[in-house]
XYZ file of C-alpha atoms in Angstrom:
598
model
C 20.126 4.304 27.769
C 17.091 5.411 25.320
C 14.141 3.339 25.012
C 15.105 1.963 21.544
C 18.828 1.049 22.971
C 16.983 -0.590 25.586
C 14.316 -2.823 24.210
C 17.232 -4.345 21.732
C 19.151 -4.925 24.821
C 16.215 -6.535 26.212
C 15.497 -8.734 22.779
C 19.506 -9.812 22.718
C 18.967 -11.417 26.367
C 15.783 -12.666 25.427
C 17.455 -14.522 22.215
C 20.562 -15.320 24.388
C 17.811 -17.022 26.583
C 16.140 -18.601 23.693
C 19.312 -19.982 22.729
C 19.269 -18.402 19.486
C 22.177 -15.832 18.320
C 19.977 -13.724 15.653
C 16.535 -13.052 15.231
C 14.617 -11.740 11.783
C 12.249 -8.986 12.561
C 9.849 -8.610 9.780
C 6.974 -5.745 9.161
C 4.365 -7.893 8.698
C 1.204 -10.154 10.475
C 0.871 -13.522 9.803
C -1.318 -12.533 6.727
C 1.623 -10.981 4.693
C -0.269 -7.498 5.104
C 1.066 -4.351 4.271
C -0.497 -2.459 7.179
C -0.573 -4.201 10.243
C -2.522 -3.959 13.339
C -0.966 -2.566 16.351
C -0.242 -5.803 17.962
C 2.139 -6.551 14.824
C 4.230 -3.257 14.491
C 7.072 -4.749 16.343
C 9.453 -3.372 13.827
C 8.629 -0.210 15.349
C 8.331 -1.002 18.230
C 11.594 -2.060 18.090
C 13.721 0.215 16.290
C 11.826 3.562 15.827
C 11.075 2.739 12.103
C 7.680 4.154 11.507
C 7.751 3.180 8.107
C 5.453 0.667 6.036
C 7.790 -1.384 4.753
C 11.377 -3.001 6.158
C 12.815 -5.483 7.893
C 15.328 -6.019 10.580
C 17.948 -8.630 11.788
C 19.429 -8.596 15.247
C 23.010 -10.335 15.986
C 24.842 -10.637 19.205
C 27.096 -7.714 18.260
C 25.666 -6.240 15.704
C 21.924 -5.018 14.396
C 21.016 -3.597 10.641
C 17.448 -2.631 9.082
C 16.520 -2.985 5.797
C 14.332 -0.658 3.572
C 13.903 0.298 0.069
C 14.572 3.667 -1.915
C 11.137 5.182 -0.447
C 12.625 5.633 3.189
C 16.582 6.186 2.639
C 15.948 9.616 4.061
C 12.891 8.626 6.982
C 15.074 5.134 8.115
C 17.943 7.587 9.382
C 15.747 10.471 10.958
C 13.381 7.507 12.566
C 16.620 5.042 13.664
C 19.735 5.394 15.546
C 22.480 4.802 13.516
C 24.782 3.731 16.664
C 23.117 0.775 16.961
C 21.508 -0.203 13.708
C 23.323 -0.238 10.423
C 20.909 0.778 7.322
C 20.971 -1.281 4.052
C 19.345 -0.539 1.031
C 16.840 -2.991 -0.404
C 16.881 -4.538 -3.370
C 20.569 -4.153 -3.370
C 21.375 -5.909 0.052
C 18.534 -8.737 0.588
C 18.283 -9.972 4.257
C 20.100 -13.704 3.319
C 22.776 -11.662 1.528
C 23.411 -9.947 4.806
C 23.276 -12.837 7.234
C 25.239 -15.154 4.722
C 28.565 -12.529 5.224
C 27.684 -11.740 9.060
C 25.600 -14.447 10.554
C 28.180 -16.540 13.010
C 29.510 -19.694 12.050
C 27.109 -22.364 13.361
C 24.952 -20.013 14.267
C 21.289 -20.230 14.998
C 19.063 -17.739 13.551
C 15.058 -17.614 14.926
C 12.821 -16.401 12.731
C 8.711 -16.361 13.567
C 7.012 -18.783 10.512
C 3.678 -16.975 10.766
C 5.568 -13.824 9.712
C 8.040 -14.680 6.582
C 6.839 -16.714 3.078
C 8.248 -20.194 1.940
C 9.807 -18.801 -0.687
C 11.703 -16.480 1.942
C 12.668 -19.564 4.825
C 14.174 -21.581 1.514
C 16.443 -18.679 0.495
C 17.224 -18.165 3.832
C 18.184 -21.552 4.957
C 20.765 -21.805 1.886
C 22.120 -19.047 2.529
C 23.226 -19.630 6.059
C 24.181 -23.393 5.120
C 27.055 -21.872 3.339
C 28.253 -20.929 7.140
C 26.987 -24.174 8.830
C 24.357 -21.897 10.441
C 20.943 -22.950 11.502
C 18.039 -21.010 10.042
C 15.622 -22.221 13.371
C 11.277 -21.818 13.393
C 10.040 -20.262 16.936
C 7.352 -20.995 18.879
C 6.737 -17.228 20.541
C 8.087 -14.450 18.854
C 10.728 -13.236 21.440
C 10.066 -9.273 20.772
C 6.723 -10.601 22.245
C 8.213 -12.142 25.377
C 10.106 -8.766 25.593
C 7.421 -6.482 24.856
C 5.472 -5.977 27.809
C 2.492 -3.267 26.694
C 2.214 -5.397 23.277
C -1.673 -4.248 22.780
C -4.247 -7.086 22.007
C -5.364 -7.928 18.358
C -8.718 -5.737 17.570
C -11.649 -6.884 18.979
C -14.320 -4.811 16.411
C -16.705 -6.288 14.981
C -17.036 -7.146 11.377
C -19.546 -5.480 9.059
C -21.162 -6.199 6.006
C -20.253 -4.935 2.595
C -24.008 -5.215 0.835
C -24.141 -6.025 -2.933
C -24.723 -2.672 -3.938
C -21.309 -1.704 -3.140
C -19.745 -4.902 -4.055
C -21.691 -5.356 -7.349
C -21.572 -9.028 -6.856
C -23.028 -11.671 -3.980
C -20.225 -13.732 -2.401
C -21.624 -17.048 -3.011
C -21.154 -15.968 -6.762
C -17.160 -15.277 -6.347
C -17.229 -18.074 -3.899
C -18.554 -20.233 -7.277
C -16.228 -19.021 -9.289
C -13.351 -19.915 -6.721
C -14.946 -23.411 -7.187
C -15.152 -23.652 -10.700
C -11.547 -22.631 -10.811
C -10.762 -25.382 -8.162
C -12.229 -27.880 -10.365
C -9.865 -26.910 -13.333
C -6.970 -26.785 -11.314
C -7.664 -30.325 -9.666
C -7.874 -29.078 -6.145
C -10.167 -29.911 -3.254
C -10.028 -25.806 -1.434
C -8.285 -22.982 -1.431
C -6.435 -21.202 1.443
C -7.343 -17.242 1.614
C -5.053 -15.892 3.808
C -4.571 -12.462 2.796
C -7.326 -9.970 4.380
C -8.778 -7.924 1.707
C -9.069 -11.182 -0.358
C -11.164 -12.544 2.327
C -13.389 -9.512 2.944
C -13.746 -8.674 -1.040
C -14.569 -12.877 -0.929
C -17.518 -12.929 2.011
C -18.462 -8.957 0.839
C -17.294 -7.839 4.330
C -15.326 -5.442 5.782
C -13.410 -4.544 9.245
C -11.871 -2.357 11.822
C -8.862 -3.981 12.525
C -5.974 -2.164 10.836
C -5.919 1.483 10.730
C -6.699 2.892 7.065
C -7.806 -0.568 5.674
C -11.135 -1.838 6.262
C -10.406 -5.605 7.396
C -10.882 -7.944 9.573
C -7.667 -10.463 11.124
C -9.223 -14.117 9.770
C -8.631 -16.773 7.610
C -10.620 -18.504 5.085
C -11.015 -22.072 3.385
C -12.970 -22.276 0.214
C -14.010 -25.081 -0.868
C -14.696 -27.156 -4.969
C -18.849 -27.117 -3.789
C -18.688 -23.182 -3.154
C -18.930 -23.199 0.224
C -16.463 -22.036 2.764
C -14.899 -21.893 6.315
C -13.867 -18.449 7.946
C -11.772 -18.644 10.748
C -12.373 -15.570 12.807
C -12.934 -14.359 16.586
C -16.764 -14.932 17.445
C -16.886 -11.904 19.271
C -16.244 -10.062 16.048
C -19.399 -11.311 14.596
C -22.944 -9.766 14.927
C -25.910 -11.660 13.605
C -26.497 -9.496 10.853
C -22.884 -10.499 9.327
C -24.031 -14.184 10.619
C -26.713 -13.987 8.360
C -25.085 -12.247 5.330
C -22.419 -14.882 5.349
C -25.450 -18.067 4.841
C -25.532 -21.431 5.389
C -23.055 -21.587 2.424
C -19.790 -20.389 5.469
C -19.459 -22.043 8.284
C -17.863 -19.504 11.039
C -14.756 -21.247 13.062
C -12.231 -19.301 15.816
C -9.317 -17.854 14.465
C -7.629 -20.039 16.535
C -9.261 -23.014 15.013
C -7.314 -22.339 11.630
C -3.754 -24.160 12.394
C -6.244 -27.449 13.619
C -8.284 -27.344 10.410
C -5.078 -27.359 8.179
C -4.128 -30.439 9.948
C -7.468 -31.890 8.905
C -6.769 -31.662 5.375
C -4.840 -34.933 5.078
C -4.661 -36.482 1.816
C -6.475 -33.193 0.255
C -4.778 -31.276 -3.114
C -5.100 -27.764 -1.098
C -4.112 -24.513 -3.493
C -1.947 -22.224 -1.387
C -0.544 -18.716 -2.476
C 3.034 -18.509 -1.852
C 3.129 -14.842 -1.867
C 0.443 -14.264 0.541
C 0.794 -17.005 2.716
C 3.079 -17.862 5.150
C 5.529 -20.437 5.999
C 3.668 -21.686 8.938
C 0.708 -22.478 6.713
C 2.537 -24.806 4.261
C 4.591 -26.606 7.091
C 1.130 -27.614 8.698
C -0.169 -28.577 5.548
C 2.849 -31.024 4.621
C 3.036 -32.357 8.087
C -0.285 -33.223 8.138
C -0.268 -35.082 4.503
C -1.726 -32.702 2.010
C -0.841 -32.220 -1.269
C 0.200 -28.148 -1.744
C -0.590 -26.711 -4.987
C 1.091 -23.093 -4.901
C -1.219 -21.318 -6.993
C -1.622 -17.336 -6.757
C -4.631 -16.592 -4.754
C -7.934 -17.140 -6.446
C -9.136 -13.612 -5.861
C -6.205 -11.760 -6.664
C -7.058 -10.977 -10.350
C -10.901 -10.602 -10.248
C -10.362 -8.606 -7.271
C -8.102 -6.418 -9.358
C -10.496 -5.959 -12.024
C -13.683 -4.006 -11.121
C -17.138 -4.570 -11.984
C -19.346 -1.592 -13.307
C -20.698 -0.988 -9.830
C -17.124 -0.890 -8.628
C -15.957 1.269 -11.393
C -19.710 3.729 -10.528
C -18.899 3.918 -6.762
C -14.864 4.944 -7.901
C -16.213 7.861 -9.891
C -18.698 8.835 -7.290
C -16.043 8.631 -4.510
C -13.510 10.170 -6.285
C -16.069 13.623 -7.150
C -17.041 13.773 -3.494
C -13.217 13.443 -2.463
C -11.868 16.046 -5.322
C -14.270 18.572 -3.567
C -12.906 18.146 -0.496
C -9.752 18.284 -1.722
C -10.208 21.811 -3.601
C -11.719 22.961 -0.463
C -8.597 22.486 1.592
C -6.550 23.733 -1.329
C -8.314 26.997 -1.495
C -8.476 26.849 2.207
C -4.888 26.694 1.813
C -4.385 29.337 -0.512
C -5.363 31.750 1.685
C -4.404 30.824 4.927
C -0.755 29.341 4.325
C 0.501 32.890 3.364
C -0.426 34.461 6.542
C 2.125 32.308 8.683
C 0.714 29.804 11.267
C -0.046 26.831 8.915
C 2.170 24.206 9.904
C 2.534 19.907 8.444
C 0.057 18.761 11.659
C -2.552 21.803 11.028
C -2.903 21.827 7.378
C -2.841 17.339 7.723
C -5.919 17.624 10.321
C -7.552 20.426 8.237
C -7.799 18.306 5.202
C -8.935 15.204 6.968
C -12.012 17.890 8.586
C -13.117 18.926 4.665
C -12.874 15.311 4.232
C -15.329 14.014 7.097
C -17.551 17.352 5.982
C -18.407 14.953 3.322
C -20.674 12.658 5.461
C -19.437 9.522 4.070
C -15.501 9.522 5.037
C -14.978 6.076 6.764
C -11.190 6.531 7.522
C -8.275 7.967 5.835
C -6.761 5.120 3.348
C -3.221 5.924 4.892
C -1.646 8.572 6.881
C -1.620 11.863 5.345
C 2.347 12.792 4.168
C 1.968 16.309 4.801
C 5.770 17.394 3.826
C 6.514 21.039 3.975
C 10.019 22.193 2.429
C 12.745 19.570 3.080
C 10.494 16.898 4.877
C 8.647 16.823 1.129
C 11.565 15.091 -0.002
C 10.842 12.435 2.671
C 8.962 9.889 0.542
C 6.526 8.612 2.854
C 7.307 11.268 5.145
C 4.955 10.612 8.390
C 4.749 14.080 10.396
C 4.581 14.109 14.198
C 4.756 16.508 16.732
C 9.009 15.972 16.449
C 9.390 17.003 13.098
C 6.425 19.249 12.582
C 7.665 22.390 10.227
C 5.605 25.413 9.326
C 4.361 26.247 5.754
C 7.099 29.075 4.757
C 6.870 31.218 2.266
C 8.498 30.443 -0.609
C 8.929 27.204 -0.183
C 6.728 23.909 -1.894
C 4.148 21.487 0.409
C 3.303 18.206 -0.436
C 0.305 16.791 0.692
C -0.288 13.282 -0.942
C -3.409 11.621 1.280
C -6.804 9.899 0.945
C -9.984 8.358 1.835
C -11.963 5.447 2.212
C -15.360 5.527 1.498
C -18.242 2.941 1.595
C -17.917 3.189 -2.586
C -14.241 3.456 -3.130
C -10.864 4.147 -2.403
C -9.081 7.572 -2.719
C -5.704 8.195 -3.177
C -4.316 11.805 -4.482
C -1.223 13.368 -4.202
C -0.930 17.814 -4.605
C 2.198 19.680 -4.686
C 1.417 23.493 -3.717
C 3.783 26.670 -3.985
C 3.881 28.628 -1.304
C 4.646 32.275 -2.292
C 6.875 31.939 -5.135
C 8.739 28.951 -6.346
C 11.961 29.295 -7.828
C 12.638 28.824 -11.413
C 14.161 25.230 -10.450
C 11.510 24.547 -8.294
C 9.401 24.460 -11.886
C 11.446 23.024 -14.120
C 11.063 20.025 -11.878
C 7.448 20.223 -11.290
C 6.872 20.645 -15.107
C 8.921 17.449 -15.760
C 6.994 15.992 -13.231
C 3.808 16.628 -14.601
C 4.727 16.237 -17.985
C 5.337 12.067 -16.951
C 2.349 11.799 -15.273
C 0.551 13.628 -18.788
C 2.625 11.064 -20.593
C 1.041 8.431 -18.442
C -2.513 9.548 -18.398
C -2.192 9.838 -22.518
C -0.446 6.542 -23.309
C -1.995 3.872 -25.715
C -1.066 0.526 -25.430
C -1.922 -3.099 -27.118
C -3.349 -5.625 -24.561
C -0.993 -7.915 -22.489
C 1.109 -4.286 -21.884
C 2.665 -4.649 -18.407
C 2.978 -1.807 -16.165
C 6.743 -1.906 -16.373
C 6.500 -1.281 -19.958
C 4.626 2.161 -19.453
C 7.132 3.442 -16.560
C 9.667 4.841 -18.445
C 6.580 7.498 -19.879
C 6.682 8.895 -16.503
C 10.449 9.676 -15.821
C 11.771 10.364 -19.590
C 11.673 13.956 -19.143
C 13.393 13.909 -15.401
C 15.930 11.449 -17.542
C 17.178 13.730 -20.349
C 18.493 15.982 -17.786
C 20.029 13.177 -15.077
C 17.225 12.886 -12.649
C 15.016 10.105 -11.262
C 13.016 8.950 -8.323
C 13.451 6.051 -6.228
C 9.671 4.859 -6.033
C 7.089 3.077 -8.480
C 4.849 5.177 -10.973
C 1.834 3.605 -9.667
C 0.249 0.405 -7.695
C -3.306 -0.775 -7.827
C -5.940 0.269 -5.641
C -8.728 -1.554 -4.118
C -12.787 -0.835 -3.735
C -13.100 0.232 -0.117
C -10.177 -1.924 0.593
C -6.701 -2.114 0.775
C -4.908 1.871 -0.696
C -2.034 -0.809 -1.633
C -3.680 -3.240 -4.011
C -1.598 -5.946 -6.594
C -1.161 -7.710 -8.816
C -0.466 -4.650 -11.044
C 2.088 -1.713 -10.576
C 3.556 0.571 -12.666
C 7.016 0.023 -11.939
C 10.427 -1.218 -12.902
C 11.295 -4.528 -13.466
C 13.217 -5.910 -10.417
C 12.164 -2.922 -8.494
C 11.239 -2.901 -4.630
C 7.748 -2.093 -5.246
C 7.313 -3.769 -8.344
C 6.014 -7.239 -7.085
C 4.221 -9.407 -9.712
C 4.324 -8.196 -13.887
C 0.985 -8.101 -14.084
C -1.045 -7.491 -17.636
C -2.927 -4.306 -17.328
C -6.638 -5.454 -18.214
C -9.668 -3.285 -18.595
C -11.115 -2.808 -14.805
C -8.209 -2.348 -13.199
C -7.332 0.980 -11.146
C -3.866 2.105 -11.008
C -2.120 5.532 -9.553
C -0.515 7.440 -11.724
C 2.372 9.375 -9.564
C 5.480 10.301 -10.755
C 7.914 12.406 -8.673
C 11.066 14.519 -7.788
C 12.448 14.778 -4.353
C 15.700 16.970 -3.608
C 17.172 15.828 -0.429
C 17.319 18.822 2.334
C 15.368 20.943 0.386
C 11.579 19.942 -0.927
C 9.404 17.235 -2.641
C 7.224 17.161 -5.285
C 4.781 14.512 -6.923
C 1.345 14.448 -8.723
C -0.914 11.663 -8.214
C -4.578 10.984 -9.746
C -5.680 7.494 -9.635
C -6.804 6.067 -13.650
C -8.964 3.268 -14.582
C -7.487 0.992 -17.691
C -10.362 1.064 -20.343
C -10.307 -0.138 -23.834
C -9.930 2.450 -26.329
C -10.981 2.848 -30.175
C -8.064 4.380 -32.249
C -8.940 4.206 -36.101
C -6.916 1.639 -38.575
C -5.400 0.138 -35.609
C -4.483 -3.528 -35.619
C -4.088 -4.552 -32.382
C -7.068 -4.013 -29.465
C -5.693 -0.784 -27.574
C -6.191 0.217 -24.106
C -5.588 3.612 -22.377
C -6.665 5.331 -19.033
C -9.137 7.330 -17.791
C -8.475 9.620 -15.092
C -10.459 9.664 -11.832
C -9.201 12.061 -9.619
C -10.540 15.366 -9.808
C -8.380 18.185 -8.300
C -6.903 21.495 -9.348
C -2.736 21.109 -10.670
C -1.066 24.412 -9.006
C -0.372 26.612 -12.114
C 1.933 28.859 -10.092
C 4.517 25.576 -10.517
C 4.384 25.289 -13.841
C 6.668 26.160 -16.738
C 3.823 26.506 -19.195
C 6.837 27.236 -22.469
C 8.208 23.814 -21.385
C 4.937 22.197 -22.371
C 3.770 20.739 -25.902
C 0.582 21.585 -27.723
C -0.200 18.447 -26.624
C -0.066 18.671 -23.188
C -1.482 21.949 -22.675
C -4.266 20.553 -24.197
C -4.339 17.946 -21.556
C -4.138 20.227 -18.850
C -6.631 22.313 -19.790
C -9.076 19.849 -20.547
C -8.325 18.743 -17.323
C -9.397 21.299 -15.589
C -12.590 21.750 -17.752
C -13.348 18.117 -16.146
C -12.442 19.048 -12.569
C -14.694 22.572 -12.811
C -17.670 20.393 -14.291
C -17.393 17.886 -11.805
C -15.938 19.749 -8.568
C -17.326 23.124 -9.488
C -21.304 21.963 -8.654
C -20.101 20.767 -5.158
C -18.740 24.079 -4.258
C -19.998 27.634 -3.776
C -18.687 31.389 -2.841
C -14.907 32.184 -2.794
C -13.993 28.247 -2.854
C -15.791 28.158 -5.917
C -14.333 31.526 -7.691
C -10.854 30.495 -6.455
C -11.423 26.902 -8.462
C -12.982 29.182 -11.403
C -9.694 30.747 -11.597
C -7.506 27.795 -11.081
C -9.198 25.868 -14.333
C -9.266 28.401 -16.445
C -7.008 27.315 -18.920
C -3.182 28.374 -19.263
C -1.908 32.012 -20.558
């Protein structure tokens, strides 16, 4: 019996001993993060998935896992298919799937810190159809079950100082108040972690790639507040950063002081906070206001010192970047360049920098046919060598004490095939239309995807993945409420109104299964833009991410005037700011790169 066959053995006698006859396994933490700590990847744990997002539900007889169009191809490499069936998400939603298989009368657990409101309500009517019971544990049984289930981080927060941050926290925390005030509430729940460490101008160790710290947060209509978090984690400089204004509680205190909030109008956001939290506020008498978040949007939009520590970030990452691409150039070609050493030799050039903090996300460092693994993950398993010939994708990025980075690079190796540029040019030509577009205020990001996969469209070809989510300042890679994305989409969460501040990717993409991957990512900043005799206030983007495009992919008589002209003025940016940073044959080799196209 494997390991994975095993531990859902292990879980069905565990539920059978629970008296339950299903059990929902979400990828989440009880703060509705993306990335989760390594005490909260039972998903993995369980099945194998090593994935970011999915879900999976386990039956007496029968087990299926549920992820979207990003990991079609990782979901069956990653997880047995003898034991799990896959479903594809948004097609096939998790209450969809139990309300044709759960048993009649059955009782299916779920854990309340670890699924939404919004989630348990669809849920529950779905399995009423049946007469089954949708039924709230106590302890997670995958955590009876697991017995080397590591402990929640112990490091320490530290503090994020107003240079970085560009504004105190007792000023966002006022702001918070004054909206409290409008909205006729007494305090707001923060339960999401980069909304409480862009709040209290911290950061933390506690998930890999995302500087945060596992707490929880009350703010309150006078501007104070109440952060729940383990006391070991806090030194007395953050002690004294935080003020009189936050009064520092146990994490453990959090569930108590909900229950204290009797007869209070409390604003909870129903997206980012979960079940548990509004069941303990309605048992103990408080009025719920489901409001999104207070810090959601003002988070979103960056402040000039924000917006000064992106640019400086981004320059100090693009070098890097060219560095391992030149690197690259000339070592690929002589053999012995494989997914693991070309991953850890970009991630050196990085930390060469001085300032790297962490990666923002493990490097996808797809060579050939594991390119066309979206958010391919390499390990020592499926580790392939650079070949020539053949196209690597490298899509990775940083965090930094002054921003985020997030870049993706597509790279022939010897000579790509005349298909092999065809696709890159339409690629490229929908992230050009992207980075070029013009559009009135109160556009939404799902009206500007369709710029990015037009040209893959006129000749029957898509991707399964957004054209771009928001990114954070030295916080979360993965940041709403915008997206570029399709309505209805898996990744397309909230329609948000692009506004002036806000930083966006811009990656569309190609993938052909079994063969290779490619995509081309730069992160853009929405900015307002002056366009003469228009009527309407236009914005537009303007590109951060400074990197050479491999010429040797594209199909330069494919391209308009137009966007030849983009490229090349490109490239005059990336030589002007790069080029200073580098010196000898890195810096020829980027010479030749930008010089504009033949």
């Amino acid at each position: 019996m494997s390991t994975y066959e095993a531990r859902l053995a292990a879980l069905r006698e565990q539920l059978k001993a629970d008296r339950l006859d299903g059990f929902v396994v979400p990828l989440t933490d009880e703060h509705m993060s993306e990335y989760v700590g390594s005490y909260a990847q039972r998903l993995a744990w369980l099945t194998g998935f090593q994935g970011s997002a999915g879900a999976a539900v386990v039956l007496p007889e029968e087990a299926a896992i549920f992820v979207d169009g990003r990991y079609t191809l990782q979901v069956r490499d990653q997880v047995d298919g003898a034991h799990w069936s896959y479903q594809s998400v948004p097609e096939t939603s998790i209450a969809s799937w139990l309300k044709l298989r759960a048993p009649d009368g059955g009782r299916i657990g779920y854990d309340p810190w670890l699924h939404t409101k919004d989630w348990v309500t669809r849920a529950r009517e779905a399995l009423s159809d049946k007469g089954a019971e949708l039924v709230a544990v106590r302890r997670n049984p995958i955590d009876a079950v697991w017995a080397d289930q590591p402990e929640p981080s112990r490091a320490r927060l530290i503090v994020h100082p107003d240079s970085y941050a560009g504004r105190s926290s007792a000023a966002k925390r006022q702001e918070m108040a004054d909206w409290l005030k409008a909205e006729k509430a007494d305090v707001a729940v923060l339960a999401a972690l980069d909304s409480i460490a862009w709040t209290f101008n911290v950061r933390g160790q506690d998930v890999d790639h995302t500087p945060v710290a596992l707490s929880f947060a009350l703010v309150r209509d006078d501007g104070t507040a109440d952060l729940f978090v383990a006391s070991e984690k806090i030194g007395d400089d953050v002690r004294q950063h935080l003020g009189n204004g936050v009064r520092v509680h146990e994490r453990a205190d959090f569930e108590p002081a909900l229950a204290a909030l009797a007869g209070k109008h409390v604003a909870v956001d129903p997206e980012r906070s979960v079940a548990a939290i509004f069941e303990a506020l309605e048992s103990a008498g408080a009025h719920v206001i489901s409001k999104r978040d207070p810090s959601i949007l003002p988070k979103a939009i960056k402040n000039e010192v924000e917006i000064s520590g992106h640019r400086a970030a981004q320059a100090r990452d693009g070098a890097a970047l060219s560095r391992f691409l030149h690197w690259l150039s000339v070592e690929a070609p002589k053999g012995g360049v494989d997914e693991l050493s070309a991953a850890a030799g970009l991630q050196g050039f990085r930390q060469q920098s001085g300032d790297l903090c962490d990666l923002s996300f493990d490097t996808i460092s797809g060579a050939g046919a594991n390119g066309a693994i979206v958010h391919y993950r390499v390990s020592k398993a499926t580790n392939r060598p650079l070949e020539m010939d053949s196209i690597y994708l490298v899509d990775s990025g940083g965090q930094y004490p002054d921003g985020t980075t997030d870049v993706t690079r597509t790279v022939a190796i010897g000579t790509p095939t005349a298909e092999m540029k065809d696709r890159f040019t339409r690629v490229l030509q929908g992230h050009i239309a992207v980075a070029r577009a013009r559009f009135p205020e109160g556009t939404r990001g799902s009206q500007l995807d369709s710029f990015a996969r037009q040209y893959l469209w006129s000749v029957g070809l898509d991707y399964a993945h957004g054209t771009g989510h928001g990114v954070g300042s030295f916080l979360s890679v993965h940041e709403g409420p915008q997206r570029i994305s399709p309505v209805g989409s898996a990744q397309a969460g909230g329609d948000e109104p692009l506004q002036a501040g806000m930083i966006l990717s811009n990656e569309p993409g190609y993938y052909k299964t079994g063969e290779y991957g490619i995509r081309v990512e730069n992160l853009v900043l929405v900015v307002p833009v002056a366009v003469d005799g228009a009527e309407k206030r236009l914005l537009g983007f303007e590109t951060l991410t400074f990197a050479p495009i491999d010429r040797n992919l594209i199909e330069v008589a494919m391209l308009s005037a137009a966007e030849r002209a983009w490229i090349d003025d490109y490239h005059a940016d990336v030589l002007r700011i790069v080029g200073p940073q580098l010196d000898g044959a890195a810096k020829a080799w980027l010479e030749a790169q930008c010089a504009p196209l033949d």
